[in-house]
Coordinates of N, CA, C and O in Angstrom, one line a residue:
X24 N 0.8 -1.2 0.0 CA 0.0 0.0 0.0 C 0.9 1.3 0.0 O 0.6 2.3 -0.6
X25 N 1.9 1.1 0.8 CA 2.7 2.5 0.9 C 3.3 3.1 -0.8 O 3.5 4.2 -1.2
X26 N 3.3 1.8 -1.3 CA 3.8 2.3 -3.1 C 2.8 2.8 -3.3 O 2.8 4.0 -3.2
X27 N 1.4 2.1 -3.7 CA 0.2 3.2 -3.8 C 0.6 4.3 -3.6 O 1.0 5.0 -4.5
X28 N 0.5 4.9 -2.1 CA 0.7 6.2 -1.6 C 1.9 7.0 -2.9 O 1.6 7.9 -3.6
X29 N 2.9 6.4 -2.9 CA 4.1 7.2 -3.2 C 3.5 7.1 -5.0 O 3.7 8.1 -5.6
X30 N 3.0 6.3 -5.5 CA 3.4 6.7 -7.1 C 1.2 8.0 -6.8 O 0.9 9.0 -7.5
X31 N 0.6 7.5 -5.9 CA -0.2 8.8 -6.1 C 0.6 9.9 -5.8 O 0.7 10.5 -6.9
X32 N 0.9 10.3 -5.3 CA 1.9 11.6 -4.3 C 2.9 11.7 -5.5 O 3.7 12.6 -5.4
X33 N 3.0 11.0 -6.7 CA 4.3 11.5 -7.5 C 3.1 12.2 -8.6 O 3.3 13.3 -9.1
X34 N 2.0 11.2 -8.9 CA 1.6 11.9 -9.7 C 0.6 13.3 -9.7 O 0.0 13.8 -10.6
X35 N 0.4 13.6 -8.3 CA 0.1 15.0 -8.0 C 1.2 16.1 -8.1 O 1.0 17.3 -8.1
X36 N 2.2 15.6 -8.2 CA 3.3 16.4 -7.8 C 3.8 16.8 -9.0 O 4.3 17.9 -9.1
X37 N 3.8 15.9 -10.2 CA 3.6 16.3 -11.4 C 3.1 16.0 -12.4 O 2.8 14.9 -12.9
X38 N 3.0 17.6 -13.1 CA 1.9 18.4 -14.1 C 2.3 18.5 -15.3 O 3.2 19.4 -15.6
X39 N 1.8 17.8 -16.1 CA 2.4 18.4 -17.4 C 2.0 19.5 -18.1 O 0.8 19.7 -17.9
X40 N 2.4 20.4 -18.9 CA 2.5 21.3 -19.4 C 1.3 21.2 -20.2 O 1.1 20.1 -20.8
X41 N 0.1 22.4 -20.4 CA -0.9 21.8 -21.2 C -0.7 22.6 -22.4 O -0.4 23.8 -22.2
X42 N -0.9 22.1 -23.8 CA -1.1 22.4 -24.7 C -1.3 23.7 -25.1 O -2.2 24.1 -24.4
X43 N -0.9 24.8 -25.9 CA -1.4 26.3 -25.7 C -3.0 26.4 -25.9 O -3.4 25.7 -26.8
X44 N -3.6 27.0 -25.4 CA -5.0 27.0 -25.5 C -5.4 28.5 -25.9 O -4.7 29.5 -26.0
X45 N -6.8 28.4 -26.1 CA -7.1 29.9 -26.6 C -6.6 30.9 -25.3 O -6.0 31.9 -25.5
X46 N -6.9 30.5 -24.2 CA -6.0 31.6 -23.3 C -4.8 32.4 -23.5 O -4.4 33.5 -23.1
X47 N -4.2 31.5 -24.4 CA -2.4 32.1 -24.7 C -1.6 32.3 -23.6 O -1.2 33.3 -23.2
X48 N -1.5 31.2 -23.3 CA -0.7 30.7 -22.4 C 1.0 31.5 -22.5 O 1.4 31.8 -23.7
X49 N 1.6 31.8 -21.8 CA 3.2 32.2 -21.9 C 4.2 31.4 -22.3 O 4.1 30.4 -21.6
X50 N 5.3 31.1 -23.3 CA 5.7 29.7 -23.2 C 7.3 30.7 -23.8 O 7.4 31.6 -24.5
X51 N 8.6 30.0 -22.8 CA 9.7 30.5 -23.5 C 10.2 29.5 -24.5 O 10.2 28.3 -24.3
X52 N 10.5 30.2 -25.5 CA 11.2 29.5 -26.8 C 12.9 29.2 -26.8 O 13.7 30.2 -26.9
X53 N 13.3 27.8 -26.5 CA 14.6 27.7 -26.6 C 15.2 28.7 -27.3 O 14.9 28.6 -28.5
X54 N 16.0 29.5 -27.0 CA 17.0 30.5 -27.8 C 16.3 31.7 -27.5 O 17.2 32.5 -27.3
X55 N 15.6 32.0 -27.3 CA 14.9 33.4 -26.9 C 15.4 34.1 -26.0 O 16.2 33.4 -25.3
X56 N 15.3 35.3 -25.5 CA 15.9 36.1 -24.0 C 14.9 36.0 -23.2 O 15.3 35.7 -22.1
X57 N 13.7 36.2 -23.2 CA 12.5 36.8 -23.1 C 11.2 35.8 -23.4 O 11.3 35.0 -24.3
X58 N 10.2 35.9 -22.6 CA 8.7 35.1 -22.7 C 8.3 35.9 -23.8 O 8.3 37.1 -24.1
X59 N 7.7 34.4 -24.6 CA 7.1 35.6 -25.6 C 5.4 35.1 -25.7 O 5.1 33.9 -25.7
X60 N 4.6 35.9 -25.7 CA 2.9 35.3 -26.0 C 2.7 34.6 -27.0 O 2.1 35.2 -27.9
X61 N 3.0 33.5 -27.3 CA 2.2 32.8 -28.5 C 0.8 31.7 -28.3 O 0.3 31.5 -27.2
X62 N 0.3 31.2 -29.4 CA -1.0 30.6 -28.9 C -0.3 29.3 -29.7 O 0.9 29.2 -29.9
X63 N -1.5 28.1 -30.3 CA -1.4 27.2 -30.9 C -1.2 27.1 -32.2 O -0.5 26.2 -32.6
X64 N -1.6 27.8 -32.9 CA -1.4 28.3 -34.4 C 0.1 28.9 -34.7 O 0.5 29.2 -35.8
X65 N 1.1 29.1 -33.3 CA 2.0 29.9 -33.8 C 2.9 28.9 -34.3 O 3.2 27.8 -33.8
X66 N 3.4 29.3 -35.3 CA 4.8 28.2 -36.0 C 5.9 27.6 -35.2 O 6.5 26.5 -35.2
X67 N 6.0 28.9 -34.5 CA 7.6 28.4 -33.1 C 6.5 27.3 -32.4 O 7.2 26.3 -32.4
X68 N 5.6 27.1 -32.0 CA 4.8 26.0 -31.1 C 5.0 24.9 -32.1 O 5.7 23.9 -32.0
X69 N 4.1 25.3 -33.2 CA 4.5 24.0 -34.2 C 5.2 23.0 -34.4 O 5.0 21.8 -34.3
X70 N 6.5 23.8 -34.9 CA 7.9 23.5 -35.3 C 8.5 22.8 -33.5 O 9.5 22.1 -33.5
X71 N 8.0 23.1 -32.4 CA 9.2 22.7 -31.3 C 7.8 21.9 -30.7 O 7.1 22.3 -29.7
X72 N 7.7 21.0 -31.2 CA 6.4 20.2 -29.4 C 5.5 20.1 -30.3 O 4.8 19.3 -29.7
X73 N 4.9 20.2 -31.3 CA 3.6 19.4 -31.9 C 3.8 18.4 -32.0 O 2.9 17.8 -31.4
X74 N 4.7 17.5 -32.6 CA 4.3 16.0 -32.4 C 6.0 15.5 -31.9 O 7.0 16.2 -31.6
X75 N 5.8 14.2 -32.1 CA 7.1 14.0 -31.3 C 7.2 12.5 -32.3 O 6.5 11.6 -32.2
X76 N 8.4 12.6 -33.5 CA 8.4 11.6 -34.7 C 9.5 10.4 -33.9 O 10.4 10.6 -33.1
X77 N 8.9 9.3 -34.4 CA 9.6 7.6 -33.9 C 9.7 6.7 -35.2 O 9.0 6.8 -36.2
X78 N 10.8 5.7 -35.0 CA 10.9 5.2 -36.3 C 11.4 3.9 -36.1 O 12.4 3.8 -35.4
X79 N 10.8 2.8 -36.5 CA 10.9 1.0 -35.8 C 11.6 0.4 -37.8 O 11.7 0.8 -38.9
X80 N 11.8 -0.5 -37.2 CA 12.4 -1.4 -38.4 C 12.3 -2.6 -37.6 O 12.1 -2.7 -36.4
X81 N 12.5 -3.5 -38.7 CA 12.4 -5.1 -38.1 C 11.5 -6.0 -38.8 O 10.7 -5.8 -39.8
X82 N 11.8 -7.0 -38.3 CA 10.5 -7.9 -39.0 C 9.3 -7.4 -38.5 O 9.4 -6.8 -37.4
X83 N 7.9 -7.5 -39.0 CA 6.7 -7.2 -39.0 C 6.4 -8.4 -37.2 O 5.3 -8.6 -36.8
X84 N 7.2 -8.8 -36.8 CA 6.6 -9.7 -35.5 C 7.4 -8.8 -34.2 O 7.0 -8.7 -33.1
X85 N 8.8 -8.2 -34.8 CA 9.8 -7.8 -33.9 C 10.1 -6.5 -34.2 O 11.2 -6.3 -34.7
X86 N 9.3 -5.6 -34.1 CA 10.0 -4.4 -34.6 C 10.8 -3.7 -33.5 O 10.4 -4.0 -32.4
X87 N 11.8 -2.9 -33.6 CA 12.3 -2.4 -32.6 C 12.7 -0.8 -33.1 O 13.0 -0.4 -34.2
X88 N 12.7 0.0 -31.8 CA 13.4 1.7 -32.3 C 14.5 1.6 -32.6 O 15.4 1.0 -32.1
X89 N 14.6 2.6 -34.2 CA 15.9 2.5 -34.3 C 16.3 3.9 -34.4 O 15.5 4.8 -34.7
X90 N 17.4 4.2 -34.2 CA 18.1 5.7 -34.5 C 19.4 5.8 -35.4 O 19.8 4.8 -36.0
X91 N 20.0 6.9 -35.4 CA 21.2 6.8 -36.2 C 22.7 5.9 -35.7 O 23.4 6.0 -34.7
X92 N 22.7 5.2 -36.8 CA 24.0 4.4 -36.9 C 23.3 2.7 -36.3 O 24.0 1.9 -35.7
X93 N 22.1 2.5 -36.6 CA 21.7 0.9 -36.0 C 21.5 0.8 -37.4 O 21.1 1.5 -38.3
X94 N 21.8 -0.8 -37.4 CA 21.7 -1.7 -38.4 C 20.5 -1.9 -39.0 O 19.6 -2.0 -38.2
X95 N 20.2 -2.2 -40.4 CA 19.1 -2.4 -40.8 C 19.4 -3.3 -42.0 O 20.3 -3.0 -42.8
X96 N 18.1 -4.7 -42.3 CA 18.8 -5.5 -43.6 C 17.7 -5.8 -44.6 O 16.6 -6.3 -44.3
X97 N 18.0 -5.4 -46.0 CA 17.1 -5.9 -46.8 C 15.8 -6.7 -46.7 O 15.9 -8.0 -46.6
X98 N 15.0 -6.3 -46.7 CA 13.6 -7.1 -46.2 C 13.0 -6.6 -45.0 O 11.8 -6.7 -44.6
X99 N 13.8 -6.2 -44.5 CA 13.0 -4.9 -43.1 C 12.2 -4.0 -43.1 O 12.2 -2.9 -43.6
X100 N 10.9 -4.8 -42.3 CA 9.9 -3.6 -42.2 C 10.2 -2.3 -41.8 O 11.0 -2.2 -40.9
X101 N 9.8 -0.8 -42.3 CA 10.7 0.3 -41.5 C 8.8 1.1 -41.5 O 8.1 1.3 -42.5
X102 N 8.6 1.4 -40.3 CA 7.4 2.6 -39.8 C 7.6 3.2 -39.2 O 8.1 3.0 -38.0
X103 N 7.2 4.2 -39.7 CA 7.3 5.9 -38.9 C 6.0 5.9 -37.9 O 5.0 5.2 -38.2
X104 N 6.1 6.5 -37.0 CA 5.0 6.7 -36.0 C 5.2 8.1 -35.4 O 6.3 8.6 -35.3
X105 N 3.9 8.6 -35.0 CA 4.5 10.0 -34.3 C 3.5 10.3 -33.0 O 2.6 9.5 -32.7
X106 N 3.7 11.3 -32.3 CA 2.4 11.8 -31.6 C 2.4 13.1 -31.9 O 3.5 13.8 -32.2
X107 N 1.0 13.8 -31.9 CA 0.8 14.8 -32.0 C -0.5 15.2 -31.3 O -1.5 14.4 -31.3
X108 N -0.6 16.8 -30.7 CA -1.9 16.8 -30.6 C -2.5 17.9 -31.1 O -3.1 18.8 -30.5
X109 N -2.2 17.8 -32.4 CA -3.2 18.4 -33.2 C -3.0 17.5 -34.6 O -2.2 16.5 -34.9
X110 N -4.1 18.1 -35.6 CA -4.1 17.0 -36.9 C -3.1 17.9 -37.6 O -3.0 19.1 -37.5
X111 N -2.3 17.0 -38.4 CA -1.0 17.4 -39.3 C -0.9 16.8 -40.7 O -1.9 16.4 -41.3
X112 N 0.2 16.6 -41.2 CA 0.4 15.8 -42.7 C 1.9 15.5 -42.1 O 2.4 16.0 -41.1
X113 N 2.4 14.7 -43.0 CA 3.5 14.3 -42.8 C 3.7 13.3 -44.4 O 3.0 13.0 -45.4
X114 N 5.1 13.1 -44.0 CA 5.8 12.2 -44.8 C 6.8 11.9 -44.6 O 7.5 12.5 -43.8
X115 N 7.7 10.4 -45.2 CA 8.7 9.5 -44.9 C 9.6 9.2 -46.1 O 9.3 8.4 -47.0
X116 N 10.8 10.1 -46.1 CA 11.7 9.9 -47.4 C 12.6 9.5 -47.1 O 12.9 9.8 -45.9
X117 N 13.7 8.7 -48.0 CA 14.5 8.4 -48.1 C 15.8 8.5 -49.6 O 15.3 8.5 -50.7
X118 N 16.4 8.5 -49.5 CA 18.1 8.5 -49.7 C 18.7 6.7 -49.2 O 19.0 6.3 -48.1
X119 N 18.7 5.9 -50.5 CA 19.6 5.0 -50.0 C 20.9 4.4 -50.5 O 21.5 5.1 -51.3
X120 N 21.5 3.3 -50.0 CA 22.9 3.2 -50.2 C 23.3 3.2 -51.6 O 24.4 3.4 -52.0
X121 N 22.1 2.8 -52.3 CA 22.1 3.2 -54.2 C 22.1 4.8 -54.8 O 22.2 5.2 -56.0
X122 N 22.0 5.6 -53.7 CA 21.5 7.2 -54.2 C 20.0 7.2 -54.7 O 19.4 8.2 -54.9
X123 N 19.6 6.2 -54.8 CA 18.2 6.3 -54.8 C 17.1 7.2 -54.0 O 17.2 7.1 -52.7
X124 N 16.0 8.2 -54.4 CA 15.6 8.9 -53.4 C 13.7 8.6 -53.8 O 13.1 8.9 -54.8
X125 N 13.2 7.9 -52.6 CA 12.0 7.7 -52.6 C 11.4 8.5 -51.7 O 12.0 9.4 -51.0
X126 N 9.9 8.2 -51.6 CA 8.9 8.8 -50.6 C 8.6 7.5 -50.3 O 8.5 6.5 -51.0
X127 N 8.6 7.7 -49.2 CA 8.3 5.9 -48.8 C 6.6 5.9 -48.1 O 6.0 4.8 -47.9
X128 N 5.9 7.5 -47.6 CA 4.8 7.8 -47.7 C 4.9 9.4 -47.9 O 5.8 10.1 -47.6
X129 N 4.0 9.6 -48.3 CA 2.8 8.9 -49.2 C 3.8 7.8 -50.3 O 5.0 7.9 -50.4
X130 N 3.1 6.6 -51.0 CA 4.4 5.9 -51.8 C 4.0 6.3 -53.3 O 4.6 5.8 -54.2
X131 N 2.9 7.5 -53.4 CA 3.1 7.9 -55.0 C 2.4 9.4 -54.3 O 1.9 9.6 -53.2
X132 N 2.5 10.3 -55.3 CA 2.0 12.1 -55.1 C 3.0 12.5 -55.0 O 4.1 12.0 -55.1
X133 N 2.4 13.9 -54.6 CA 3.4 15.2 -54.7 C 3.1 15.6 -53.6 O 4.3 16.1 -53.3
X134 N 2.4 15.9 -52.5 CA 2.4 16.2 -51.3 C 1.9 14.9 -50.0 O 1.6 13.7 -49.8
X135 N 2.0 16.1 -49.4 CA 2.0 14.8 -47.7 C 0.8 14.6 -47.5 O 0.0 15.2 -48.2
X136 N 0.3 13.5 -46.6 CA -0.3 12.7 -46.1 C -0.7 13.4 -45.0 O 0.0 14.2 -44.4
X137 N -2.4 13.1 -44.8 CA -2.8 14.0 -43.5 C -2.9 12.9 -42.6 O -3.2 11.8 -42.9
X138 N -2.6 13.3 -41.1 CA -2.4 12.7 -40.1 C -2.9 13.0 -38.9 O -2.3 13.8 -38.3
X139 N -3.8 12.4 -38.5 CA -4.9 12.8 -37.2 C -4.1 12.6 -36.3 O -3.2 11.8 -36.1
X140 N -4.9 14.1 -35.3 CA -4.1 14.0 -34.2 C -3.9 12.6 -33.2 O -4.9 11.8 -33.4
X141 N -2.9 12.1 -32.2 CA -3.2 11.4 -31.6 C -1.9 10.8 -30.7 O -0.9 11.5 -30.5
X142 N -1.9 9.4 -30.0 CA -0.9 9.5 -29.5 C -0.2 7.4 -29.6 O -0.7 6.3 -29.5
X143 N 1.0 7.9 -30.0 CA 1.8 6.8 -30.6 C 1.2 6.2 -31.9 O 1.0 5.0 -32.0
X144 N 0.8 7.0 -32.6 CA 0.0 6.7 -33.9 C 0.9 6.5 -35.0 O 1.9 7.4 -35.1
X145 N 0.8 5.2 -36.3 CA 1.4 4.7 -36.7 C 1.2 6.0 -38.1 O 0.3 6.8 -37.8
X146 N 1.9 6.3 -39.3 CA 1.9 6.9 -40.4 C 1.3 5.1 -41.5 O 1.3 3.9 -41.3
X147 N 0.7 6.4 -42.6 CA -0.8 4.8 -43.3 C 0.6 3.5 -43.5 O 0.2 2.4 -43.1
X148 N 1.5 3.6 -43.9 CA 1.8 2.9 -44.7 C 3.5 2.6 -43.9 O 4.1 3.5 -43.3
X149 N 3.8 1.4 -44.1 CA 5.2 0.9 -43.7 C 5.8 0.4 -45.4 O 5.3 0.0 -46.5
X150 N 6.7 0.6 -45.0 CA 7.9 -0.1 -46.2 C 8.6 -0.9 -45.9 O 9.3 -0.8 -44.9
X151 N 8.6 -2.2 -46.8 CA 9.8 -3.0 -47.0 C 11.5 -2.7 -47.4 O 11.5 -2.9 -48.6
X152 N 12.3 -2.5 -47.0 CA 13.4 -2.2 -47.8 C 14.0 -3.4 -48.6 O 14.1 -4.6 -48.4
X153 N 14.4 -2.5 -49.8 CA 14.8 -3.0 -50.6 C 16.2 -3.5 -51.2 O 16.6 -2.3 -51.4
X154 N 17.0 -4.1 -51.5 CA 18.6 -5.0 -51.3 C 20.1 -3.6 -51.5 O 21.3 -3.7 -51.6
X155 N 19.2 -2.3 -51.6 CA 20.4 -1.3 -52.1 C 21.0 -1.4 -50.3 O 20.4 -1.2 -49.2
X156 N 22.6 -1.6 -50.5 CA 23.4 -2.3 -49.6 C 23.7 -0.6 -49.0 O 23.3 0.2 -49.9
X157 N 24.1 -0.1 -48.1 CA 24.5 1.3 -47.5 C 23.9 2.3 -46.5 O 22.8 2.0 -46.0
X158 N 24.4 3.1 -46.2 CA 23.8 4.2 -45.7 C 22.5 4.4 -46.2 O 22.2 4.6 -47.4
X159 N 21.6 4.3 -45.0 CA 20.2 4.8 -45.6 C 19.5 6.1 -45.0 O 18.8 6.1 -44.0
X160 N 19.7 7.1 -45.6 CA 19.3 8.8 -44.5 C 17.4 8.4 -44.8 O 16.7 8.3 -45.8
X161 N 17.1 8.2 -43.5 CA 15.8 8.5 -43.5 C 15.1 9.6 -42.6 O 15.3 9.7 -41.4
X162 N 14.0 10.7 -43.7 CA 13.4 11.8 -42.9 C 11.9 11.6 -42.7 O 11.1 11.2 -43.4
X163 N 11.9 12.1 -41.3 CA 10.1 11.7 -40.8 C 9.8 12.9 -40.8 O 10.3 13.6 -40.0
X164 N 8.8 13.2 -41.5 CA 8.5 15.0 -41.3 C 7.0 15.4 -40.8 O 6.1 14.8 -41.5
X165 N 6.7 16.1 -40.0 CA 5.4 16.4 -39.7 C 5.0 18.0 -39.6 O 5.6 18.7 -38.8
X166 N 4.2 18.3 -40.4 CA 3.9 19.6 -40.9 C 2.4 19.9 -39.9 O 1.6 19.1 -39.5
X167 N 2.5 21.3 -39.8 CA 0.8 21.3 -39.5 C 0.0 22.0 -40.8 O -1.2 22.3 -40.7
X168 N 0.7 22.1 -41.9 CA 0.1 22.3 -43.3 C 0.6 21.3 -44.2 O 1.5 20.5 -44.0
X169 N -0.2 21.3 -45.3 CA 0.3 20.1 -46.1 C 1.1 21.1 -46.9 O 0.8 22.2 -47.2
X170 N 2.6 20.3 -47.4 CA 3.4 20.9 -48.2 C 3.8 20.3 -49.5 O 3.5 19.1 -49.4
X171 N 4.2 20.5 -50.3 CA 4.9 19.7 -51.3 C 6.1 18.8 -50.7 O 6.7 18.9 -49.6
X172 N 6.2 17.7 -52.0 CA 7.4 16.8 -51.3 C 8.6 17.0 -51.8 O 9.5 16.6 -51.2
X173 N 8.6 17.9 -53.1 CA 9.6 17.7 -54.4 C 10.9 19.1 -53.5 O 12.2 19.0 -53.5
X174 N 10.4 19.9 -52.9 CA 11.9 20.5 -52.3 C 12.4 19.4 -51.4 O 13.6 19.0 -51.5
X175 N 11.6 19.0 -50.8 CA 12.5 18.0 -49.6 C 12.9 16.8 -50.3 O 13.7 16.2 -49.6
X176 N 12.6 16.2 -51.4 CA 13.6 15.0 -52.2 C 14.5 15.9 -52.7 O 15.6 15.8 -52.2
X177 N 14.3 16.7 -53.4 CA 15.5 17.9 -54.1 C 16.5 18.1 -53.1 O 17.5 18.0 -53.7
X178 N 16.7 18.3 -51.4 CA 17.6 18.0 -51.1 C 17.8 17.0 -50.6 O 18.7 17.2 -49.7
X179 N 17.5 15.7 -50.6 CA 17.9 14.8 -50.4 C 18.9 14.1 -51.8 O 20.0 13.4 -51.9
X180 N 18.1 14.5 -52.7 CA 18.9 14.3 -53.7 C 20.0 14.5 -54.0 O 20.6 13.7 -54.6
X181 N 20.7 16.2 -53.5 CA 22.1 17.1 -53.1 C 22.5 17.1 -52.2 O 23.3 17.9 -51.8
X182 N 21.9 15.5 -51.2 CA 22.8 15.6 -50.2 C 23.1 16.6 -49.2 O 24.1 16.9 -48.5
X183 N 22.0 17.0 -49.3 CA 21.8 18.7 -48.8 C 21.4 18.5 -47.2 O 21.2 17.4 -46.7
X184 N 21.5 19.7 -46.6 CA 20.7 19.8 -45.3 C 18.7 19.9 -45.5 O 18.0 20.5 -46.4
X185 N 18.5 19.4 -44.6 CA 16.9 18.8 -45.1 C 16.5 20.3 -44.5 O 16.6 20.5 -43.3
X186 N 16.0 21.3 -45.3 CA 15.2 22.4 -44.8 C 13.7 22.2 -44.5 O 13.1 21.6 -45.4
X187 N 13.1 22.4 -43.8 CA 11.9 21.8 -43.7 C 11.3 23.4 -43.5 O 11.9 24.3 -43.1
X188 N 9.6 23.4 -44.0 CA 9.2 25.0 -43.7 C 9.1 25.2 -42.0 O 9.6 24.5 -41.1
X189 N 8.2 26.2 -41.8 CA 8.5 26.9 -40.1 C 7.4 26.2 -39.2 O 7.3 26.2 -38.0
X190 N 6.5 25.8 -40.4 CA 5.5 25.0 -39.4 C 5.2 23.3 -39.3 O 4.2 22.5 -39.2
X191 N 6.5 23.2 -39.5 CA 7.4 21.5 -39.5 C 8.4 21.2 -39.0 O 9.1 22.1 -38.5
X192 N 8.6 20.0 -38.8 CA 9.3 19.4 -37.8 C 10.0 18.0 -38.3 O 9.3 17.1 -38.5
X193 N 11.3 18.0 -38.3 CA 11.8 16.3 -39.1 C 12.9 16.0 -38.0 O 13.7 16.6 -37.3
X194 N 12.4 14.4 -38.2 CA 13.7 13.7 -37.7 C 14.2 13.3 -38.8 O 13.5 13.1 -39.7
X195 N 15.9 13.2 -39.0 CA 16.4 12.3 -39.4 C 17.5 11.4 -39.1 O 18.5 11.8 -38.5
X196 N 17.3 10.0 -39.8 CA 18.0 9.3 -39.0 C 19.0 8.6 -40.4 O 18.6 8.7 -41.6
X197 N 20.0 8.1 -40.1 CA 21.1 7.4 -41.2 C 21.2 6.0 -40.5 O 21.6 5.7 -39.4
X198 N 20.6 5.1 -41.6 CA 21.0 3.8 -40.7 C 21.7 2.9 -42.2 O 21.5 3.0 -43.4
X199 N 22.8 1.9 -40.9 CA 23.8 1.4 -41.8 C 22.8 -0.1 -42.6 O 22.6 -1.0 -41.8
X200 N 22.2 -0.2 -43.8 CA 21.6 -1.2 -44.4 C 22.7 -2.0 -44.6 O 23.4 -1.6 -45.5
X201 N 23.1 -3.3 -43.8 CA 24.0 -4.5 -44.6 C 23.2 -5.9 -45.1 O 22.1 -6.1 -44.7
X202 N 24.0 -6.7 -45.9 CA 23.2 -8.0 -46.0 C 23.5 -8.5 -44.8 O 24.1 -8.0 -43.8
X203 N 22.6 -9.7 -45.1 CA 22.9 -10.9 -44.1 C 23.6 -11.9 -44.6 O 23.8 -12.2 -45.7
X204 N 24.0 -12.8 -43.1 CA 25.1 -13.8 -44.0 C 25.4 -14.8 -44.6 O 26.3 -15.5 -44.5
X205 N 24.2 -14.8 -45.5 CA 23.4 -16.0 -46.7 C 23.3 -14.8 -48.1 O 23.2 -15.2 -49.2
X206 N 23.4 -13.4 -47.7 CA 23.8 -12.2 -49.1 C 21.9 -11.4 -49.0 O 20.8 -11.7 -48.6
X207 N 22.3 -10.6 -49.5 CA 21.7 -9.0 -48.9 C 20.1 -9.7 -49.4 O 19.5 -9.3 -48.4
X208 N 19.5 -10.3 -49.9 CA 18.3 -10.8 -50.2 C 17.7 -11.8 -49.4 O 16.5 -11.9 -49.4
X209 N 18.6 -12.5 -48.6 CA 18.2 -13.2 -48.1 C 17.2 -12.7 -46.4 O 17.4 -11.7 -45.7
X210 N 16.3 -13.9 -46.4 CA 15.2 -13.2 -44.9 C 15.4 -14.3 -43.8 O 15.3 -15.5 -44.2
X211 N 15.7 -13.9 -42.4 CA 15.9 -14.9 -41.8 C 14.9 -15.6 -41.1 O 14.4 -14.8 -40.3
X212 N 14.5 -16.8 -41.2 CA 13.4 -17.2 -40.8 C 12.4 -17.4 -39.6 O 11.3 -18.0 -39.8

């Protein structure tokens, strides 16, 4: 009973931060001097705390988080997931060890995918990867407008730094694709 006690007494003790609301809450912006008034619609809220982007690979039974520099092998399921709490668009591109540059969602169009608000919510579609052996830069991007996709493959293409607009937000991650040790097609059972 006394743990009772202590995880109630932890969770009165803390408050999470709520959401900006029409009140217009005060919120300091990393790098700022100064509190500044913004509400929900503002871009700095947007771009820093609307959703929070995650990215799994693995077989479809074992998926696990991965980040930059974890292994990943031909035949690997890879899904983006995010939270947010508001509704957004998003999308999942990639750069792989072939120079190849896909959208891996949406997997055909010109702009992003809308994405209801929510929490640890999957993006529509997972990808298989495919046997191009190398570095694979993958970007999870979540907008609160829908944008085009063609600047953000354009720098992926140049190897560029991923600019994303002001009311977006990207992870990206570089993971090392090798075969396995039966050769890069092979799936282990």
């Amino acid at each position: 009973m006394p743990l009772v006690a202590a995880a109630a007494a932890l969770m009165i003790a803390v408050r999470l931060a709520p959401w900006p609301g029409p009140d217009k809450p005060r919120e300091r912006v990393k790098g700022m001097a100064q509190t500044a008034s913004v509400t929900a619609d503002d871009p700095r809220v947007l771009a820093r705390g609307a959703a929070v982007l995650l990215l799994t690979a693995g077989r479809p039974d074992a998926l696990t988080w991965v980040s930059t520099g974890d292994v990943i092998h031909p035949g690997d399921y890879l899904q983006a997931g995010y939270t947010a709490w508001r509704d957004g668009f998003g999308a999942v591109l990639s750069r792989d060890g072939a120079g190849a540059v896909n959208a891996y969602v949406p997997p055909g169009g010109a702009e992003m995918v809308a994405l209801p608000a929510g929490i640890a919510r999957s993006f529509p579609h997972s990808t298989i990867l495919d046997g191009a052996l190398g570095s694979e830069r993958i970007a999870v991007v979540w907008c609160a407008t829908v944008h085009p996709l063609e600047p953000l493959l354009a720098a992926l293409r140049a190897r560029a730094a991923l600019a994303v607009p002001d009311d977006c937000m990207a992870r990206e991650v570089v993971l090392d694709k090798r075969g396995l040790a039966g050769g890069p097609s092979e799936s282990p059972e």
